PDB file of N, CA and C in Angstrom:
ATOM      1  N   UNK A   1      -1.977  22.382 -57.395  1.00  0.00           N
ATOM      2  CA  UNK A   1      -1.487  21.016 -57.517  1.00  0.00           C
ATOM      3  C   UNK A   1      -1.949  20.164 -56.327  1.00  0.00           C
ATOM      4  N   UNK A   2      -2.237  19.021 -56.302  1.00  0.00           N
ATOM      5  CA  UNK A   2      -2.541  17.983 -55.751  1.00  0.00           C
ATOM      6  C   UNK A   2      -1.391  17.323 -55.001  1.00  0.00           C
ATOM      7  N   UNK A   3      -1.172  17.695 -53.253  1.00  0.00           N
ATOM      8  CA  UNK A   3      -0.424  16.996 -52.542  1.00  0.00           C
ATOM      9  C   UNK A   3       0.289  15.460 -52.848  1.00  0.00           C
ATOM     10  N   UNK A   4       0.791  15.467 -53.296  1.00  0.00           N
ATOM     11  CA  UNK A   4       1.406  13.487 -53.281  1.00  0.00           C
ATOM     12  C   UNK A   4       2.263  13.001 -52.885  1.00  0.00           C
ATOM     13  N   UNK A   5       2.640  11.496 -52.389  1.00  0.00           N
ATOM     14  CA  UNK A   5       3.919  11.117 -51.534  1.00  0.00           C
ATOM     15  C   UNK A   5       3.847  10.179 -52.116  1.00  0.00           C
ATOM     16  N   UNK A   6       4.793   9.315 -52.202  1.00  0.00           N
ATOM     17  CA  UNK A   6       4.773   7.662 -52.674  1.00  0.00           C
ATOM     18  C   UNK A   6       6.264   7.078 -51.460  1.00  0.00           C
ATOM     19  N   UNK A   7       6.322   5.771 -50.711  1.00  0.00           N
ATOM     20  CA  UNK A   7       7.556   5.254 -50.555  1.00  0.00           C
ATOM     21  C   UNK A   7       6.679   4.071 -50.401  1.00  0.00           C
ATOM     22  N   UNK A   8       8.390   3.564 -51.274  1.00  0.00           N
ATOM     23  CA  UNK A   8       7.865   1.640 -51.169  1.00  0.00           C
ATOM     24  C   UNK A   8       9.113   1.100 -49.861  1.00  0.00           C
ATOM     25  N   UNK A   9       8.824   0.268 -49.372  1.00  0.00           N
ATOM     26  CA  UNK A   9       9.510  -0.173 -48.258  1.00  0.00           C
ATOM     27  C   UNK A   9       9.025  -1.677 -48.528  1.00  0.00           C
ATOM     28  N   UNK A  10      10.421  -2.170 -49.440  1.00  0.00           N
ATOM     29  CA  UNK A  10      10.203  -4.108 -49.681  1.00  0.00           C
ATOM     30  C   UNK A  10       9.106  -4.007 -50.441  1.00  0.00           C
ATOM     31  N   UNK A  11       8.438  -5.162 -50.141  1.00  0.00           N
ATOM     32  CA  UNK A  11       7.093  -5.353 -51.017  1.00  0.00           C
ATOM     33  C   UNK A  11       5.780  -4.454 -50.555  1.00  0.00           C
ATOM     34  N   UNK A  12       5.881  -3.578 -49.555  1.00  0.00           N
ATOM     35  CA  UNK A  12       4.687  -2.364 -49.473  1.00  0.00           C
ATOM     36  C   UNK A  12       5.070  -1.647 -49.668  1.00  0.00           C
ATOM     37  N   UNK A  13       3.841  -0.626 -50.490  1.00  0.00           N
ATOM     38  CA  UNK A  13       3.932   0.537 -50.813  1.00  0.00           C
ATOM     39  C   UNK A  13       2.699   1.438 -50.166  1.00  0.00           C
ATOM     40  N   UNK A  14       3.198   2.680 -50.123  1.00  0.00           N
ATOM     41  CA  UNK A  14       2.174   3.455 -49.069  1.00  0.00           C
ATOM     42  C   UNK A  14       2.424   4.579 -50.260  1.00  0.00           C
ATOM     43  N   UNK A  15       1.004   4.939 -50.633  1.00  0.00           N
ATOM     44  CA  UNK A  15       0.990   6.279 -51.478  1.00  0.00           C
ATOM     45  C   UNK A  15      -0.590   6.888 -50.694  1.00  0.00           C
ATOM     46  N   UNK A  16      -0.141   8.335 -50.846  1.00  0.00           N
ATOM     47  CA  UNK A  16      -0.774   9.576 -50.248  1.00  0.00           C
ATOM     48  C   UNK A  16      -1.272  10.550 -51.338  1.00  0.00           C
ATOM     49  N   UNK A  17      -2.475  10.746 -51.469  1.00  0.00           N
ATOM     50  CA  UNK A  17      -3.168  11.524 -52.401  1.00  0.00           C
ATOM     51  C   UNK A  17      -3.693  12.658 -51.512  1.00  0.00           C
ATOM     52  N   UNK A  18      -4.003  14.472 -51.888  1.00  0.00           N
ATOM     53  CA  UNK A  18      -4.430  15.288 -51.143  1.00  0.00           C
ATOM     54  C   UNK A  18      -3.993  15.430 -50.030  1.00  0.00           C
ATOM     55  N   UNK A  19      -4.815  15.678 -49.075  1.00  0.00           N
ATOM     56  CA  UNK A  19      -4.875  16.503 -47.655  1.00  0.00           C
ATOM     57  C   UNK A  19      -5.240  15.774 -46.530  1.00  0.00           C
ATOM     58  N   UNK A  20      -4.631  14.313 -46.414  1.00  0.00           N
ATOM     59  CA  UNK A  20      -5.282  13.295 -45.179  1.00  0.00           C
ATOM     60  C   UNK A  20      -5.418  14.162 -44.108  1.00  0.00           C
ATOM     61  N   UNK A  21      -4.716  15.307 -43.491  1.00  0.00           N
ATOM     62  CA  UNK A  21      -4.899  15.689 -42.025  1.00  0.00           C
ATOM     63  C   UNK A  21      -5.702  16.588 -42.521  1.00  0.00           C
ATOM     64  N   UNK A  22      -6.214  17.533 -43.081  1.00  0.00           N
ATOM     65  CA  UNK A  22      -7.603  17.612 -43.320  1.00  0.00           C
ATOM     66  C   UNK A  22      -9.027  17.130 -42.605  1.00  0.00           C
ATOM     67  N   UNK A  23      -8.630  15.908 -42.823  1.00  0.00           N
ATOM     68  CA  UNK A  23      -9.685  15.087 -42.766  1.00  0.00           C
ATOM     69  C   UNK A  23      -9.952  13.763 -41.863  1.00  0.00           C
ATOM     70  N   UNK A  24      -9.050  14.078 -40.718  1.00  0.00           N
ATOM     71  CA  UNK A  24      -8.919  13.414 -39.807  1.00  0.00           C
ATOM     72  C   UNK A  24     -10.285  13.152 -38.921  1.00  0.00           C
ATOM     73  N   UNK A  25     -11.530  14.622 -38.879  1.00  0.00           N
ATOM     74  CA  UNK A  25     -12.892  13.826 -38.266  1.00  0.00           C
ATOM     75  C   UNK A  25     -13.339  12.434 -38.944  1.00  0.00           C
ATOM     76  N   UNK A  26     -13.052  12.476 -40.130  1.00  0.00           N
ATOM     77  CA  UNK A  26     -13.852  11.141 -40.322  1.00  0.00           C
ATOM     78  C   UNK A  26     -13.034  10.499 -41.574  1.00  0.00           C
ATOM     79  N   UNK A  27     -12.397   9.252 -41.010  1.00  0.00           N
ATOM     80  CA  UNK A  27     -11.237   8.190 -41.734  1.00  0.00           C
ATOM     81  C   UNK A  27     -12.422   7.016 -42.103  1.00  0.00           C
ATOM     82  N   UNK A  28     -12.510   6.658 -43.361  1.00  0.00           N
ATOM     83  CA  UNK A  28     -13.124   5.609 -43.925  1.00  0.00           C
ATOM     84  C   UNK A  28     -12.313   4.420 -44.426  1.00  0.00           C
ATOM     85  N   UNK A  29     -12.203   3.304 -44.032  1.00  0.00           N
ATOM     86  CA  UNK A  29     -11.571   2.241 -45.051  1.00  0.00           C
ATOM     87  C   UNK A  29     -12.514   1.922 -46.392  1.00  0.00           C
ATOM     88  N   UNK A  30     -12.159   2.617 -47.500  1.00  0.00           N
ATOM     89  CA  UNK A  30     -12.758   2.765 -48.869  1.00  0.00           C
ATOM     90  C   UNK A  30     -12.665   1.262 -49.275  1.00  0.00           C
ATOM     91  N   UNK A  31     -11.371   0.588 -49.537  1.00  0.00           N
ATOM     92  CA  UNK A  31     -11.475  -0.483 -49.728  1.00  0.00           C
ATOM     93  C   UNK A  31     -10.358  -1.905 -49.361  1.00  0.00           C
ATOM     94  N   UNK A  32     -10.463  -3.034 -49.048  1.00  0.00           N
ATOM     95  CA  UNK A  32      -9.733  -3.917 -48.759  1.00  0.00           C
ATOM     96  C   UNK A  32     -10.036  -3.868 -47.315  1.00  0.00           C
ATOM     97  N   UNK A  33      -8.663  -4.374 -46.413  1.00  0.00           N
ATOM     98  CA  UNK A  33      -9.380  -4.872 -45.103  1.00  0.00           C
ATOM     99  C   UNK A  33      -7.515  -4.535 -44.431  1.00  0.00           C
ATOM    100  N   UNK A  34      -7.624  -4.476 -43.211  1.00  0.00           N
ATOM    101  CA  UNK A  34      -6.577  -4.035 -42.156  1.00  0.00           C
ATOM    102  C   UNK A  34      -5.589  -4.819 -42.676  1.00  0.00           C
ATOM    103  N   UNK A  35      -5.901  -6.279 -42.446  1.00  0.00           N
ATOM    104  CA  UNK A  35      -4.745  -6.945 -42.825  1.00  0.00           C
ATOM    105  C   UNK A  35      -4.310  -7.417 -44.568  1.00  0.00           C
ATOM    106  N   UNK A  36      -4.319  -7.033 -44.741  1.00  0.00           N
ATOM    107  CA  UNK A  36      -3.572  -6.557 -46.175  1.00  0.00           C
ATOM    108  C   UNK A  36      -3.882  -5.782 -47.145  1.00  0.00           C
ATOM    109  N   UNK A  37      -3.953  -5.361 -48.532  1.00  0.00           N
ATOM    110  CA  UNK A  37      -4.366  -3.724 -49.097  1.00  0.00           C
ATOM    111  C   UNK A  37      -5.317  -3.473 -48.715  1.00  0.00           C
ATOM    112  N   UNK A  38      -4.940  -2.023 -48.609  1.00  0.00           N
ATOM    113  CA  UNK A  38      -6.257  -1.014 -47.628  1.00  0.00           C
ATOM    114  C   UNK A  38      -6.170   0.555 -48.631  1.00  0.00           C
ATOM    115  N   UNK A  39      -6.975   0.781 -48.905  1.00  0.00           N
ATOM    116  CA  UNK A  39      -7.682   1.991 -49.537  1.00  0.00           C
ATOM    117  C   UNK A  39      -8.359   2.707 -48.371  1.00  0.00           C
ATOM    118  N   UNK A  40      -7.517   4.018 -47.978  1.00  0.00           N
ATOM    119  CA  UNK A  40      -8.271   5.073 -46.624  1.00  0.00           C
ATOM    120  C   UNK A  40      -8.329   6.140 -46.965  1.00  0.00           C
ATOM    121  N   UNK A  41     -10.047   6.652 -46.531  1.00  0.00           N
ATOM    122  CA  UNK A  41     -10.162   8.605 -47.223  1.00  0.00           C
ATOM    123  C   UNK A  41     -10.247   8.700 -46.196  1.00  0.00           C
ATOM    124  N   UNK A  42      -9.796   9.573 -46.282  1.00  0.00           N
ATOM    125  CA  UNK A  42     -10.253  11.075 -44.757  1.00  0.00           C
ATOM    126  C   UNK A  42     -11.314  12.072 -45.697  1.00  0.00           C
ATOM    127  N   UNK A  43     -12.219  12.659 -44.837  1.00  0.00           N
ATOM    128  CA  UNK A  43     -13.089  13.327 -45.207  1.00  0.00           C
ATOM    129  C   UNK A  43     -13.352  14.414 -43.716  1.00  0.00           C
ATOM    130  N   UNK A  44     -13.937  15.290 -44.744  1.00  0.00           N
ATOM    131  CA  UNK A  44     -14.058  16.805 -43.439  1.00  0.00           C
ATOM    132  C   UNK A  44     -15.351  16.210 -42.618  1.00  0.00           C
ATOM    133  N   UNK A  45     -16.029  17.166 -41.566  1.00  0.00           N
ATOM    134  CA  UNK A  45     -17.034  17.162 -41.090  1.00  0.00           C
ATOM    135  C   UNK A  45     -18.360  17.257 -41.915  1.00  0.00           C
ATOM    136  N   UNK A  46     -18.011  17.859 -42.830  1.00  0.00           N
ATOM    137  CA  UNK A  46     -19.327  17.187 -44.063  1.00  0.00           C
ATOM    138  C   UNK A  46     -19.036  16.642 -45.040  1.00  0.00           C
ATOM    139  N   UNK A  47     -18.310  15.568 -45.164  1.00  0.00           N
ATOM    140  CA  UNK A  47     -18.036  14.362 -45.425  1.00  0.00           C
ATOM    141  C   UNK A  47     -17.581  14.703 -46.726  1.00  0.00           C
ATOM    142  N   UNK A  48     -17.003  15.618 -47.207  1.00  0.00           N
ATOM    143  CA  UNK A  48     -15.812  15.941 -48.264  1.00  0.00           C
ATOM    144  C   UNK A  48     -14.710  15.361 -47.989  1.00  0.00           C
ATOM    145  N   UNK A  49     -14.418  14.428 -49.342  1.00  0.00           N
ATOM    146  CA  UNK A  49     -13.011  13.716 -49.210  1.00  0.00           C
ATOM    147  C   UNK A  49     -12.050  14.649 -49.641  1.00  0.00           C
ATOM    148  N   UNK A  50     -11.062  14.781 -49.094  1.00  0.00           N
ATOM    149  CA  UNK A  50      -9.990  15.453 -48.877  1.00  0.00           C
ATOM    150  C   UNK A  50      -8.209  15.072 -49.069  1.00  0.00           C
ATOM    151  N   UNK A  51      -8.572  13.610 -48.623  1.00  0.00           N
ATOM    152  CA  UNK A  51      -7.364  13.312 -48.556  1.00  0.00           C
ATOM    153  C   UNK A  51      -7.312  11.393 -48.762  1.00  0.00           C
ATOM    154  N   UNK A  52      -6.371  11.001 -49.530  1.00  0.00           N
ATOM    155  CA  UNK A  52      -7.054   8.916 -49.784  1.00  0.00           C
ATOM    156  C   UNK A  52      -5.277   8.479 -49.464  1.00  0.00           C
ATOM    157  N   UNK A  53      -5.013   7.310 -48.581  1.00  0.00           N
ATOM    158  CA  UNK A  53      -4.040   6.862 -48.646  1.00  0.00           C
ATOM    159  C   UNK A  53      -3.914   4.931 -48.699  1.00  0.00           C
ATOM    160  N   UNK A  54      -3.528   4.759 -50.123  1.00  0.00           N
ATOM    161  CA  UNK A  54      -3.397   3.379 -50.184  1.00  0.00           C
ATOM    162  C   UNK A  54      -1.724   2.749 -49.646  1.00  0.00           C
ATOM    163  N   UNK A  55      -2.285   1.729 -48.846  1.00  0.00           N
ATOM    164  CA  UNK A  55      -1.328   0.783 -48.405  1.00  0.00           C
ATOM    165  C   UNK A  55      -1.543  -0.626 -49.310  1.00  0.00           C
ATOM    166  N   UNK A  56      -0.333  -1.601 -48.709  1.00  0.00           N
ATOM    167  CA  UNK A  56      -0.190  -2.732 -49.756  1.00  0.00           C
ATOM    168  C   UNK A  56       0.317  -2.807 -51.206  1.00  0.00           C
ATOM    169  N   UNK A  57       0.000  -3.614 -51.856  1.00  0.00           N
ATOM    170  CA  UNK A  57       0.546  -3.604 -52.983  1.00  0.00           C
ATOM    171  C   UNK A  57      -0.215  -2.893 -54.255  1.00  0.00           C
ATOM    172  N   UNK A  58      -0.100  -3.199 -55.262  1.00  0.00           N
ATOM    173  CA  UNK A  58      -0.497  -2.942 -56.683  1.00  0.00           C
ATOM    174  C   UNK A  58      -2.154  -2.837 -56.820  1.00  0.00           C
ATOM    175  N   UNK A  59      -2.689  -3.537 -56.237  1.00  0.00           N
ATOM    176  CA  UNK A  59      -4.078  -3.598 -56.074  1.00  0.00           C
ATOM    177  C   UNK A  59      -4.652  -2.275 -55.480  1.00  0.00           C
ATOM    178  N   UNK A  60      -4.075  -1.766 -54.516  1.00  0.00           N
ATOM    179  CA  UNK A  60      -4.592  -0.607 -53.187  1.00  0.00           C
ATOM    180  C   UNK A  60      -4.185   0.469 -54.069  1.00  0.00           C
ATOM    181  N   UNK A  61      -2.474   0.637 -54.914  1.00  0.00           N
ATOM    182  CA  UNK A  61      -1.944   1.971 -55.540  1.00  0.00           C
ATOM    183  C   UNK A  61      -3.266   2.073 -56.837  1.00  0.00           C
ATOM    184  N   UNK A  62      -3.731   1.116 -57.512  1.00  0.00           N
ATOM    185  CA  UNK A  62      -4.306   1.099 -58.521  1.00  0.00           C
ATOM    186  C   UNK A  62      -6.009   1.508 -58.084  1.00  0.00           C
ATOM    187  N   UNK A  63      -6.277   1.126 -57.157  1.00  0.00           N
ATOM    188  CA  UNK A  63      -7.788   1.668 -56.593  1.00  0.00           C
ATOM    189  C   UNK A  63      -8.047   3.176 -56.294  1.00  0.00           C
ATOM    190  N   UNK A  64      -6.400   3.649 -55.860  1.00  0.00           N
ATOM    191  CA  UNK A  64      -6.264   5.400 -55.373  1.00  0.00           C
ATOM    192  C   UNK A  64      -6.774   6.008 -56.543  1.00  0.00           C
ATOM    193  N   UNK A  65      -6.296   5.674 -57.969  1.00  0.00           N
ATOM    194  CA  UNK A  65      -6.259   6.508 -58.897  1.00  0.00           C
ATOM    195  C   UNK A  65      -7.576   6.751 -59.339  1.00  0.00           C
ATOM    196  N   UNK A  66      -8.883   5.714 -59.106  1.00  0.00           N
ATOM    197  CA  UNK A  66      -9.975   7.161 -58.667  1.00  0.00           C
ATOM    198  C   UNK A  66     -10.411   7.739 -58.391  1.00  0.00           C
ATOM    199  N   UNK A  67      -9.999   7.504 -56.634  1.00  0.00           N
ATOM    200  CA  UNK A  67      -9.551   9.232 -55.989  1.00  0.00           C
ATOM    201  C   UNK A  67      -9.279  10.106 -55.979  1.00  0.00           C
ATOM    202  N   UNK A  68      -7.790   9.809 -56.602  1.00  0.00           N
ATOM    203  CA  UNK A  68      -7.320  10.726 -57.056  1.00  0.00           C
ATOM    204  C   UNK A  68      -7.469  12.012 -57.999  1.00  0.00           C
ATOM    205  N   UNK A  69      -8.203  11.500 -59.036  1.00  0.00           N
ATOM    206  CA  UNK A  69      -9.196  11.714 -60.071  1.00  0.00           C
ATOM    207  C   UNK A  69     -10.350  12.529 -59.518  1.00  0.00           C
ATOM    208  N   UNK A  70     -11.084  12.496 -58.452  1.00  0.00           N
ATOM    209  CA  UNK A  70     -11.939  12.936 -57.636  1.00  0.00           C
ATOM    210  C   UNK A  70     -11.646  14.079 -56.800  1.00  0.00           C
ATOM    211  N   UNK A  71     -10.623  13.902 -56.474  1.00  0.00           N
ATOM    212  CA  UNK A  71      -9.752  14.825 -55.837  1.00  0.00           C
ATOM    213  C   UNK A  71      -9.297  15.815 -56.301  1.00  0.00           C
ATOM    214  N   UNK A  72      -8.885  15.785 -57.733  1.00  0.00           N
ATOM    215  CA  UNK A  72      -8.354  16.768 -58.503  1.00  0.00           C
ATOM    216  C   UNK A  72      -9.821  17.627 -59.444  1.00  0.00           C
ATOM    217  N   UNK A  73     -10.637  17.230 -59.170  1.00  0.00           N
ATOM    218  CA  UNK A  73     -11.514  17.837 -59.140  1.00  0.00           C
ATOM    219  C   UNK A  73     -12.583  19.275 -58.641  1.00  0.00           C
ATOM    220  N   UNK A  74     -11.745  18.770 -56.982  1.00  0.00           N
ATOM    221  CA  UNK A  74     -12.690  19.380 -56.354  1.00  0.00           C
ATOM    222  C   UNK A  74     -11.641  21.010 -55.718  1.00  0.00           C
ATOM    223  N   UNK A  75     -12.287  21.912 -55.289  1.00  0.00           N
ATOM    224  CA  UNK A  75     -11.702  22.723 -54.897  1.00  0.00           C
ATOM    225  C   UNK A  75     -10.863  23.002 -53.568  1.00  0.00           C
ATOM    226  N   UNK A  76      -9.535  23.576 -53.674  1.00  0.00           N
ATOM    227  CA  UNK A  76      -8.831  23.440 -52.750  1.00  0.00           C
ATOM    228  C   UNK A  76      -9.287  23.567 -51.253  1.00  0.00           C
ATOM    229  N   UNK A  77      -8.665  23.380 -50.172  1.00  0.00           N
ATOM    230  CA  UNK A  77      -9.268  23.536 -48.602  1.00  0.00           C
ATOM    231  C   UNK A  77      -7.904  23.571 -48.042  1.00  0.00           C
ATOM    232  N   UNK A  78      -8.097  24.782 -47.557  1.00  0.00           N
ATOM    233  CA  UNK A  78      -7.413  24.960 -46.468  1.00  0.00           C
ATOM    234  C   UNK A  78      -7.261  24.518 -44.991  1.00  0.00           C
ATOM    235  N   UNK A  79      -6.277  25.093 -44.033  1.00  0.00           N
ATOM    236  CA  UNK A  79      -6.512  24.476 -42.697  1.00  0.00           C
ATOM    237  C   UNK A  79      -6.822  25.366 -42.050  1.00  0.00           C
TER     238      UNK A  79
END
């Protein structure tokens, strides 16, 4: 099964797909920008995504899900 978290706090929501600490050598902003929805993978040292966490609203939760999708794909990794 595929790691997942969701909490909304007011009008943001922060959802967690996979294994972000995984993949802490290398954090990408996939999509949107710091200040407001943000789409973030973590990926290993050879650049296997591992782990995607969208912030913001409806826009950022709705971009995860083809990550997610990607994710559930690929084979598990350990630490």
């Amino acid at each position: 099964p595929l790691p997942t978290f969701w909490s909304d706090q007011h009008d943001f929501r922060l959802q967690s797909f996979g294994s972000p600490v995984l993949g802490l050598a290398d954090i990408r902003v996939l999509a949107g920008d710091p200040g407001g929805d943000m789409l973030v993978g973590y990926h290993t040292d050879g650049g296997q995504l591992v782990g995607v966490v969208a912030l913001g609203g409806p826009a950022a939760a709705t971009g995860a899900a083809r990550y997610r999708a990607q994710l559930l794909k690929q084979p598990a990794l350990t630490a």
